[in-house]
Coordinates of C-alpha atoms and ligand atoms in Angstrom, one line a residue:
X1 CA -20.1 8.1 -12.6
X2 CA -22.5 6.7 -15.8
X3 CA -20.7 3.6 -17.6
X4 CA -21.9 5.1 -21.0
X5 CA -19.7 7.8 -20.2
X6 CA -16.4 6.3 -18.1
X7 CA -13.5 4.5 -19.6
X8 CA -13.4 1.0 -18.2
X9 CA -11.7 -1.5 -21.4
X10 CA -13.0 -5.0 -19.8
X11 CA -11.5 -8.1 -21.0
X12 CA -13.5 -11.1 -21.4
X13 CA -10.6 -13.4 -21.6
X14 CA -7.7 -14.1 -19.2
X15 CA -4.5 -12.3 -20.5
X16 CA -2.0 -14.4 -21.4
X17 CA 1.1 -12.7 -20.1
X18 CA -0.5 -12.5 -16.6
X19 CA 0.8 -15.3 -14.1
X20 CA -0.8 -14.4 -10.6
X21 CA -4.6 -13.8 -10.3
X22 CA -4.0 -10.2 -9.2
X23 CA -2.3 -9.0 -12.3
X24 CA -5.1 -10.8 -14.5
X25 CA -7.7 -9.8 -12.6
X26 CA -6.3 -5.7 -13.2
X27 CA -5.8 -6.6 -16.5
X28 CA -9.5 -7.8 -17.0
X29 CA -10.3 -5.0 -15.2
X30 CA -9.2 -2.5 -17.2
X31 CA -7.5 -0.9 -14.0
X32 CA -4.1 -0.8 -15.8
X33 CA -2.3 -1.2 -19.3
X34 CA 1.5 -2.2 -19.3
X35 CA 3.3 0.4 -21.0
X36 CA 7.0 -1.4 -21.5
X37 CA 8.6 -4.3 -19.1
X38 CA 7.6 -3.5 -14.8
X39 CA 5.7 -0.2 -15.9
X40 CA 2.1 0.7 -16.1
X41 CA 0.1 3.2 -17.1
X42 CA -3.0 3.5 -14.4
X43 CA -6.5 3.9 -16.5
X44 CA -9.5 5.4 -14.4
X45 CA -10.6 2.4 -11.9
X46 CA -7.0 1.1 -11.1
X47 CA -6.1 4.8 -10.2
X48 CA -8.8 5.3 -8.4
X49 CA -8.0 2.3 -5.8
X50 CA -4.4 3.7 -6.1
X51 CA -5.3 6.7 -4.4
X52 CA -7.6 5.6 -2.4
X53 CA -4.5 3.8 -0.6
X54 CA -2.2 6.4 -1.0
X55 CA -4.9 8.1 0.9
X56 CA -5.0 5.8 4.0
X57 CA -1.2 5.5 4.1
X58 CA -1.2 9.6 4.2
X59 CA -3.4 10.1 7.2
X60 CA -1.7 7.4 8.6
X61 CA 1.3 9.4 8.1
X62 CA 0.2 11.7 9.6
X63 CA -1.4 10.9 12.3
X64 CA 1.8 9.0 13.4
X65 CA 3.2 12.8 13.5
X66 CA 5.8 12.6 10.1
X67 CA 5.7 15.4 7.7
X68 CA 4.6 15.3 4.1
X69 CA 7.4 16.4 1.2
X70 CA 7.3 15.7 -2.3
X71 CA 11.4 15.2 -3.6
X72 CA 12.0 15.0 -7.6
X73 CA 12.5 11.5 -9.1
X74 CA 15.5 12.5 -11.0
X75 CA 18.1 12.8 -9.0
X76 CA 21.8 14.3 -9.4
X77 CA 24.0 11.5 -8.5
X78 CA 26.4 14.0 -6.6
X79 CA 24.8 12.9 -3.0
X80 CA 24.9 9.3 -3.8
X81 CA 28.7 9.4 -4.4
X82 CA 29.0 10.9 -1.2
X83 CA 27.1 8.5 0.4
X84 CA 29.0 5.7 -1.4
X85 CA 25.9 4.0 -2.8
X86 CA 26.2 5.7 -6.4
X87 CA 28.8 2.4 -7.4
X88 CA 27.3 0.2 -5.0
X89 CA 23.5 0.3 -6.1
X90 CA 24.7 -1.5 -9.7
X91 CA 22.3 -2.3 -12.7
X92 CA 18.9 -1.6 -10.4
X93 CA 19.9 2.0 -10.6
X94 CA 18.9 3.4 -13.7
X95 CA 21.2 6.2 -14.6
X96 CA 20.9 8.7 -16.8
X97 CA 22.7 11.9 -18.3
X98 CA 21.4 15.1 -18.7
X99 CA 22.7 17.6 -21.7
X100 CA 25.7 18.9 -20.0
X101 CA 26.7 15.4 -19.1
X102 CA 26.2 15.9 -15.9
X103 CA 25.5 12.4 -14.7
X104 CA 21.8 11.6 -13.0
X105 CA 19.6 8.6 -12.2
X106 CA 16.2 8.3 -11.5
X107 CA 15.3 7.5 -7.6
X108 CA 14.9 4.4 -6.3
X109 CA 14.8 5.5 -2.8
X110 CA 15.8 8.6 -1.4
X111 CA 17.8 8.3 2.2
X112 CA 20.5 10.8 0.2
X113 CA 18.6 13.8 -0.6
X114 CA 16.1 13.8 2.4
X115 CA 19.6 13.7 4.7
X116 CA 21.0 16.6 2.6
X117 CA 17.6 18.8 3.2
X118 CA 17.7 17.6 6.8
X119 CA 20.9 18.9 7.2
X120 CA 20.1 22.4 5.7
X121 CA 17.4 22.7 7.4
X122 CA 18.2 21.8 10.9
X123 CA 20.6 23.5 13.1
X124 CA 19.8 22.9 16.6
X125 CA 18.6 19.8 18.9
X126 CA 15.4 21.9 19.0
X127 CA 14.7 20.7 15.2
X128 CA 14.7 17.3 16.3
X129 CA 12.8 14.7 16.3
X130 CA 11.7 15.2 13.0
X131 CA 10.3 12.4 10.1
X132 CA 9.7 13.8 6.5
X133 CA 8.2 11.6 4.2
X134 CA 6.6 11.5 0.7
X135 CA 5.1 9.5 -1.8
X136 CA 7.0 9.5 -5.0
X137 CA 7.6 7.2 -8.3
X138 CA 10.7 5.2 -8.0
X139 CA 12.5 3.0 -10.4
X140 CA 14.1 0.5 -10.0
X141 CA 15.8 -1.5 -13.2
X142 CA 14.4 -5.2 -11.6
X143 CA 16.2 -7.9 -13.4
X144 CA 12.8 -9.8 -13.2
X145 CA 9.5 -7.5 -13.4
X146 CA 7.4 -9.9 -13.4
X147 CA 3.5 -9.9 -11.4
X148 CA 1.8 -6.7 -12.4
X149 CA 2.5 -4.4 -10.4
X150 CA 3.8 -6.3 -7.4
X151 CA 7.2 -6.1 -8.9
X152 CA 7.0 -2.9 -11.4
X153 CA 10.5 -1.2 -12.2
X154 CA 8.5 1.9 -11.7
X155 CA 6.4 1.8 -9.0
X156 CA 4.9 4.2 -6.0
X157 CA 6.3 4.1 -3.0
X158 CA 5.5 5.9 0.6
X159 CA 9.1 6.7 1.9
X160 CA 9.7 8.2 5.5
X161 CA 12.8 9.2 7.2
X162 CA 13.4 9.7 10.8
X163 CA 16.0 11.9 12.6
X164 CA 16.5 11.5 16.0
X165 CA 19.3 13.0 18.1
X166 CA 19.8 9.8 20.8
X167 CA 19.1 5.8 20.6
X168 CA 16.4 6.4 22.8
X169 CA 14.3 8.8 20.8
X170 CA 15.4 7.0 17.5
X171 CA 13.9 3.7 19.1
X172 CA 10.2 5.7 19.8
X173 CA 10.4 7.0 15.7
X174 CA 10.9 3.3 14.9
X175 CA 7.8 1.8 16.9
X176 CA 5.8 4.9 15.8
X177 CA 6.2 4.2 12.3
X178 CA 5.7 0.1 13.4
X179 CA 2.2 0.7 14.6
X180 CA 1.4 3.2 11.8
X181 CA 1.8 0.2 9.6
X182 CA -0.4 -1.7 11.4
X183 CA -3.0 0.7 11.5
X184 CA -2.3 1.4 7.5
X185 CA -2.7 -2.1 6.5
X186 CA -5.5 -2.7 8.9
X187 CA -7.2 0.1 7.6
X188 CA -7.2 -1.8 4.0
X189 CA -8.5 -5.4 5.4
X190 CA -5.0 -6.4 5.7
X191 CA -3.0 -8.8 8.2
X192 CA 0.7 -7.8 7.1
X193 CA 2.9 -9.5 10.2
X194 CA 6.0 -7.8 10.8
X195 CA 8.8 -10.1 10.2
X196 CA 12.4 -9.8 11.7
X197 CA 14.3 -8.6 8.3
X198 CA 18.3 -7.6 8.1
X199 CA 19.3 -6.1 11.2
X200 CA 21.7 -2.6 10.5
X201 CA 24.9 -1.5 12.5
X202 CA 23.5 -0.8 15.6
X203 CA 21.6 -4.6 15.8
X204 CA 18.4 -5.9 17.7
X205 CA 15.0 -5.5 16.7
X206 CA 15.7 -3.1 14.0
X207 CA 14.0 -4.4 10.7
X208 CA 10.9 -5.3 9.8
X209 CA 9.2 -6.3 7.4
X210 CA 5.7 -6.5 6.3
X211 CA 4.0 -9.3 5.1
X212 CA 0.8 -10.3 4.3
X213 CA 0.0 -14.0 3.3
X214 CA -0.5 -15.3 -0.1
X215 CA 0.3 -18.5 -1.9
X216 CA 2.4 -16.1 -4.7
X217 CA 4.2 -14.1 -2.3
X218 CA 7.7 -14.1 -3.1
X219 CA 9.0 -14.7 0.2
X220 CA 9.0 -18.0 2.2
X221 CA 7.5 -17.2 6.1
X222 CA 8.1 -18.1 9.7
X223 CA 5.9 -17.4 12.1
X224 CA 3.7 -18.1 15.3
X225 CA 0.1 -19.5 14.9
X226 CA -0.8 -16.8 17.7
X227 CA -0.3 -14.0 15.2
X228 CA -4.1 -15.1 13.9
X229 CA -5.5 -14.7 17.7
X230 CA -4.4 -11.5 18.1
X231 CA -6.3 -7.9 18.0
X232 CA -5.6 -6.5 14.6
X233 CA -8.1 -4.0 14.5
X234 CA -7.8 -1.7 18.1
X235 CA -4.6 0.3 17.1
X236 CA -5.6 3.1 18.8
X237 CA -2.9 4.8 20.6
X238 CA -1.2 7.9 22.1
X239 CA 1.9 8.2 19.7
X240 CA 3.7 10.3 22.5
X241 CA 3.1 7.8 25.2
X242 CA 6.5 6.5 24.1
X243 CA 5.9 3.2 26.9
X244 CA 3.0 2.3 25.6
X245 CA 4.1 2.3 21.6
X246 CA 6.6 0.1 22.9
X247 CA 4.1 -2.0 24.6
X248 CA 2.1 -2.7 21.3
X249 CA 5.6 -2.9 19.1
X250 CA 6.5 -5.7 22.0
X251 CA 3.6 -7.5 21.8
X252 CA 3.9 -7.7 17.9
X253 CA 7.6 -8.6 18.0
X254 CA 8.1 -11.2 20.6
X255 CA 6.1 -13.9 19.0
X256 CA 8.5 -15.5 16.0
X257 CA 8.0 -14.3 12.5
X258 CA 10.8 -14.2 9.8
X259 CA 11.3 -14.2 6.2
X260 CA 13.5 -17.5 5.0
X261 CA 17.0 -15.5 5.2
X262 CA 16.3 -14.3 8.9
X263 CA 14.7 -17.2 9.5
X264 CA 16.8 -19.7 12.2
X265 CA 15.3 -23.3 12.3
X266 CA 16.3 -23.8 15.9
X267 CA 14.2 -21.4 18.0
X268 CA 11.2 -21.3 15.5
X269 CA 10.9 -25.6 16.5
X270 CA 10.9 -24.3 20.4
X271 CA 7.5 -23.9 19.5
X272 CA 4.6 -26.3 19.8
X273 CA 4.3 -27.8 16.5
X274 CA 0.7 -26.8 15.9
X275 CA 1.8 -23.5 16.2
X276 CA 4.7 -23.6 13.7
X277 CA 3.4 -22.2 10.7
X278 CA 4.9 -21.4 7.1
X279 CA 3.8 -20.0 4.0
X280 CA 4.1 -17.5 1.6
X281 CA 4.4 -13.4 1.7
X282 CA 4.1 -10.2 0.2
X283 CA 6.0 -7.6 1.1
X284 CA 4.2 -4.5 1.5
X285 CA 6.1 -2.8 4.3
X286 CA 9.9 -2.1 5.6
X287 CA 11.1 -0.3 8.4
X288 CA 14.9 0.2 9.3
X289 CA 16.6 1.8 11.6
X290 CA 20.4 2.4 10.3
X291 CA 21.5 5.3 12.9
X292 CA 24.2 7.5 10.9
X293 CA 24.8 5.5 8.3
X294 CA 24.1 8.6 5.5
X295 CA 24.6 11.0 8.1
X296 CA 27.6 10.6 9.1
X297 CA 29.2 10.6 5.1
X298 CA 26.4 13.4 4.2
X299 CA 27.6 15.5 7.3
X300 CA 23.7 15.9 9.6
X301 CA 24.8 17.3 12.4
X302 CA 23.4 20.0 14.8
X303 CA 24.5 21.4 18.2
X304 CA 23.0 19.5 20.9
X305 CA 21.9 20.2 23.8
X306 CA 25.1 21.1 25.7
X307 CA 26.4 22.6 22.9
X308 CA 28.5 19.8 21.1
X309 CA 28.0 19.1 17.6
X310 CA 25.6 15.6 17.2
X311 CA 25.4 13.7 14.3
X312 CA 21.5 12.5 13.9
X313 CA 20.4 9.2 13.9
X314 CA 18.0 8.0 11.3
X315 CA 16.0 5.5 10.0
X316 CA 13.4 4.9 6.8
X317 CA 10.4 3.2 6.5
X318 CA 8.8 2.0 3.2
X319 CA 5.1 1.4 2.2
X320 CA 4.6 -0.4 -1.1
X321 CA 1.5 1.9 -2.4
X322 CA 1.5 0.5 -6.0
X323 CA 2.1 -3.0 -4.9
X324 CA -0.6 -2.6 -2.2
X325 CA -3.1 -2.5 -4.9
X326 CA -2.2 -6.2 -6.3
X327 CA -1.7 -7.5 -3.3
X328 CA -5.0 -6.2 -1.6
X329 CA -6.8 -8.3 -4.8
X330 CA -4.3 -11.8 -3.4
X331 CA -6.0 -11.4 -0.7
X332 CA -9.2 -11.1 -1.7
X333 CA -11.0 -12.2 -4.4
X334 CA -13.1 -15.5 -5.7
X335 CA -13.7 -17.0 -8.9
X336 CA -16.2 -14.2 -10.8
X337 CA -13.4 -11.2 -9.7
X338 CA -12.1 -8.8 -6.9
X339 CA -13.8 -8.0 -4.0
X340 CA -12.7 -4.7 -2.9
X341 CA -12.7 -4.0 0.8
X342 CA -15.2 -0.9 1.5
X343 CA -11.9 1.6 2.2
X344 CA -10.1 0.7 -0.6
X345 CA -12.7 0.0 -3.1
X346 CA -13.0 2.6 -6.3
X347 CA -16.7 3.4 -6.0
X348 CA -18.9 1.8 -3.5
X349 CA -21.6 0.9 -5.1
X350 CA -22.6 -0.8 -8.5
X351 CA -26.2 0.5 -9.7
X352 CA -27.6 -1.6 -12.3
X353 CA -29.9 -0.6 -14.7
X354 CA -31.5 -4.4 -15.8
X355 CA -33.7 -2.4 -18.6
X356 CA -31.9 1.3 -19.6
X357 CA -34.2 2.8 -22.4
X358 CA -37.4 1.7 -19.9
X359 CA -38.6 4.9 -19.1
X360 CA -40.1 3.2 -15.7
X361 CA -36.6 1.9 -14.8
X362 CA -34.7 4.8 -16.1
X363 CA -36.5 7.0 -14.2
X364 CA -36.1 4.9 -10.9
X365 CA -32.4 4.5 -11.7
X366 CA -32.0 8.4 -12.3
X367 CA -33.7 9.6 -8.8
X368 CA -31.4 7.0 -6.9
X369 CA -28.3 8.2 -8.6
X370 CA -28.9 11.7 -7.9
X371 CA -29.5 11.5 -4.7
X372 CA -27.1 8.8 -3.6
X373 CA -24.5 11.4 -5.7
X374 CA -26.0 14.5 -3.7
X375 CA -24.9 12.3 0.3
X376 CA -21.2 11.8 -1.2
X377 CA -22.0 8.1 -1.7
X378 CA -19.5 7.0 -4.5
X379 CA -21.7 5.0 -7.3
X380 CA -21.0 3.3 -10.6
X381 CA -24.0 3.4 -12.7
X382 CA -24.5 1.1 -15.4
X383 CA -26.7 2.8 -17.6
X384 CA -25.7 1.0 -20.6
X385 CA -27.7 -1.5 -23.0
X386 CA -25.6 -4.1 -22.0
X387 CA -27.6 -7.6 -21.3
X388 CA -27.7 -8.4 -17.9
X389 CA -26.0 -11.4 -17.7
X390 CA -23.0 -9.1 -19.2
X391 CA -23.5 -6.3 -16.4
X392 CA -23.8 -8.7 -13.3
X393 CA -20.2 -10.3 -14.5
X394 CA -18.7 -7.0 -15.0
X395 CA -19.8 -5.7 -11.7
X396 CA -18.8 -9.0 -10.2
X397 CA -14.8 -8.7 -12.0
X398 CA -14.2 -5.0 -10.8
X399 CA -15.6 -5.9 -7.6
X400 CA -17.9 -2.7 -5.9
X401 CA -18.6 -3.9 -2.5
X402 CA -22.3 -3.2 -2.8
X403 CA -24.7 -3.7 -6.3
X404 CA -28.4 -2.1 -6.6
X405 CA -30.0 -3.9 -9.3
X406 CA -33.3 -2.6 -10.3
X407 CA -35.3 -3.8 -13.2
X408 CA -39.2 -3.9 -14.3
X409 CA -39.9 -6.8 -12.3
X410 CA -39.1 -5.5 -9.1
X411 CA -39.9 -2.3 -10.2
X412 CA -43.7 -3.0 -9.9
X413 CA -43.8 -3.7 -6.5
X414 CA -41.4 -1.1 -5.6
X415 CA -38.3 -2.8 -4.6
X416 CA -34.6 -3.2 -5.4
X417 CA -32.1 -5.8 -5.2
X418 CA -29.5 -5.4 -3.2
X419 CA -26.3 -7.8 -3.3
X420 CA -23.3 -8.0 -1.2
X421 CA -20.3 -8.4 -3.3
X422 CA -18.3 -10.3 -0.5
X423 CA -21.0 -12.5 0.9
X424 CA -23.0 -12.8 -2.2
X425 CA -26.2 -12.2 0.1
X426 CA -29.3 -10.5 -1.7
X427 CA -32.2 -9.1 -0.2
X428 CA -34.9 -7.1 -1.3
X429 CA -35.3 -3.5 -0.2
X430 CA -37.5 -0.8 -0.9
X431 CA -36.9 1.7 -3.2
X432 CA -37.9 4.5 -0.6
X433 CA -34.8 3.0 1.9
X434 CA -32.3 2.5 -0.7
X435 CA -30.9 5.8 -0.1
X436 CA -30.9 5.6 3.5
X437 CA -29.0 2.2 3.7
X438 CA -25.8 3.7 2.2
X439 CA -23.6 6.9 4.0
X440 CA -20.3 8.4 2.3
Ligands
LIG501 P1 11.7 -6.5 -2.5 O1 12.4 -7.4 -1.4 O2 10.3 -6.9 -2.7 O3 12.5 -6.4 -3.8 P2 12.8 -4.3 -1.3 O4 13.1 -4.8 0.0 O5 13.9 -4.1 -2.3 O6 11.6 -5.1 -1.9 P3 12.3 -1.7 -0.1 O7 13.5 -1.0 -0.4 O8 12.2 -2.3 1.3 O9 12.1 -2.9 -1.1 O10 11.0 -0.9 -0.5 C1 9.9 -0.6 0.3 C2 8.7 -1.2 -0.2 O11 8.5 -0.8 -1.6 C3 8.7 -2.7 -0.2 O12 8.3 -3.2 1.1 C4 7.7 -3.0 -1.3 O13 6.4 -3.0 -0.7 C5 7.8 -1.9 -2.3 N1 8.6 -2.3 -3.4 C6 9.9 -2.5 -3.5 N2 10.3 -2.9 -4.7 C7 9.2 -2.9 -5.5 C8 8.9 -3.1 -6.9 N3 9.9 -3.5 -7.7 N4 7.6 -3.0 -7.3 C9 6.6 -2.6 -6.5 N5 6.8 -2.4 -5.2 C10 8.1 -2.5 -4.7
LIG502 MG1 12.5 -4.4 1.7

């Protein structure tokens, strides 16, 4: 992509109506615009990185064995009175009528309607174990949007939903979807610790939540130093091998880590005081297990196995896509911007054209484009008249993991510069190997 010819509305000066570095640092950006209180319209970088993780999540997804949908966002709010939530989900639910007066809200969550096309869908024990999931806008009417969007009242959510016909195989859909998550957030250059959350009807380990640690998280965390010493890259597992997911989703859960409102004082000081830590969090993951809570009252049941009718067991598990983004640039960032991790980032590399106009340098810039363009390697090239004090600052804000800066000087003698956003390190390569150094 050629600056001269993308849309990327930089600000030089710190919003004012930002609080937290990530929404500022969107803002300056130009990744998103607020449209009205908690909703945002996503301008060409930010969406970019948005699918990128949607991406991620997705083959995650999928690899984990669950099955990709895509359900409205209006919903009829027949299934939620069913269900009993359509009272009980008060102000967050944002209801609306359509011209019959029929009445209708817009989703913010959707354990209802995925039950209901389970249940249609489904007849025997054979359909089962099934999880359906999609990745859908939901709104939610937040008393307090406040952060960007870390807490939008329209935001994009990953939402799976397991149905199971026994504990047992309910249990493996749980710790499937646990070690997707930390393969997912692993994948983006995230720790997220899975916290004990609110356990459901049928009790134990059947909550978690997601953190990942950051001074303006909203949530006040437990947990065991050990979490820092463990191996939070090699996730690599046989999702049937139901005894070994359980292995990994044991090692992750017996070391102590809670949110403050699971959080009990007593057992957390059983350990060694060096190893108590606290802190703050960011939710960017929930997984619950709620067994027949919504099918029971939505009627999912199929003939088992000996012939009597079984009513499925279920669970959902959330994913945070839109919060992601903000929370990915908590976690990493420094004073002149973001610093994108490689699988997240929106392009990969910045190439930075110290003299456009030059025909020397143009030319240079032109061939290295092309070809970099022609191996699948995504580049941002500054092309633009810009000084170069002006483009070094806003390749620095948005972040590129990699810059190529080529001007006149080096030019001469046949080299680049090559900078690495994340450990500022420059070197001095060849204009011949520039190509080479970078794959898709
Ligand atoms: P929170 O406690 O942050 O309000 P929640 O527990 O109500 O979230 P869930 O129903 O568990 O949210 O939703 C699944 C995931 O969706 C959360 O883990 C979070 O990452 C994301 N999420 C929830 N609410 C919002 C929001 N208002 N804006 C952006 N993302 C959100
Ligand atoms: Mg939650």
């Amino acid at each position: 992509m050629r600056l001269s010819a993308y849309f990327l509305p930089i600000l030089r000066d710190d919003p004012k109506e930002a609080e937290i570095i990530s929404h500022k640092l969107m803002l300056r950006a130009g990744m998103i615009r607020q449209e009205a209180a908690g909703s945002y319209s996503w301008l060409p970088l930010g969406f970019r990185v948005l699918k990128k993780i949607e991406q991620i999540v997705r083959e995650e997804q999928n690899r984990a064995g669950a099955i990709e949908v895509l359900m409205p966002t209006i919903q009829s709010a027949d299934l939620w009175r069913k269900s009993g939530r359509y009272d009980a989900y008060g102000k967050e639910m944002l209801r609306i009528k359509d011209r019959h007066d029929r009445d209708m809200l817009f989703g913010p969550t959707n354990e209802e309607m995925i039950t209901d096309i389970f249940r249609h869908g489904a007849q025997s024990y054979r359909d089962l174990p099934r999880n359906l999931y999609h990745i859908q806008w939901k709104f939610r009417d937040e008393v307090r949007p406040r952060f960007g969007v870390m807490r939008g009242r329209e935001f994009l959510m990953k939402d799976a939903y397991s149905f199971d016909l026994d504990a047992e195989g309910g249990r493996h859909s749980y710790n499937k979807m646990f070690v997707s998550y930390l393969r997912t957030f692993a994948r983006m250059g995230l720790k997220a610790i899975p916290m004990r959350a609110e356990t459901g009807p049928i009790g134990g380990k059947d909550s978690h939540e997601f953190l990942i640690l950051a001074d303006t998280g909203e949530s006040q965390v437990f947990f065991d130093r050990d979490f820092y010493d463990m191996d939070w890259t090699e996730f690599s597992i046989d999702y049937d091998d139901a005894a070994a997911v359980g292995k990994l989703v044991e090692d992750f859960t017996s070391k102590y880590a809670a949110t403050d409102d699971k959080h009990e004082a007593a057992e957390f000081e059983k350990l060694p005081a060096d190893r108590r830590l606290s802190g703050r969090g960011i939710e960017v993951g929930h997984i619950f297990f709620f067994g027949s809570k919504y099918s029971e009252p939505l009627g999912a049941v199929v003939q088992g196995k000996d012939g009597q009718p079984v009513t499925v067991l279920s669970g959902s598990y959330g994913i945070g896509v839109s919060r992601l983004v903000g929370a990915i640039i908590e976690a990493s960032h420094d004073e002149a911007g973001i610093i994108w991790p490689e699988p997240v980032a929106p392009f990969k590399l910045a190439l930075i054209n110290l003299k456009a106009g030059d025909s020397g340098t143009d030319a240079a810039c032109e061939k290295i484009y092309g070809a970099l363009g022609a191996k699948g390697v995504e580049v941002l090239y500054d092309d633009t008249d810009a000084r170069p004090g002006a483009k070094f600052a806003t390749m620095d804000l948005i972040g590129l993991p990699w810059q190529v800066i080529i001007g006149p000087r080096g030019l001469k003698d046949g080299i680049a510069e090559v900078k690495n956003r994340r450990t500022g390190e420059r070197s001095n390569v060849p204009l011949t190997e520039i190509v080479d150094r970078f794959s898709a």
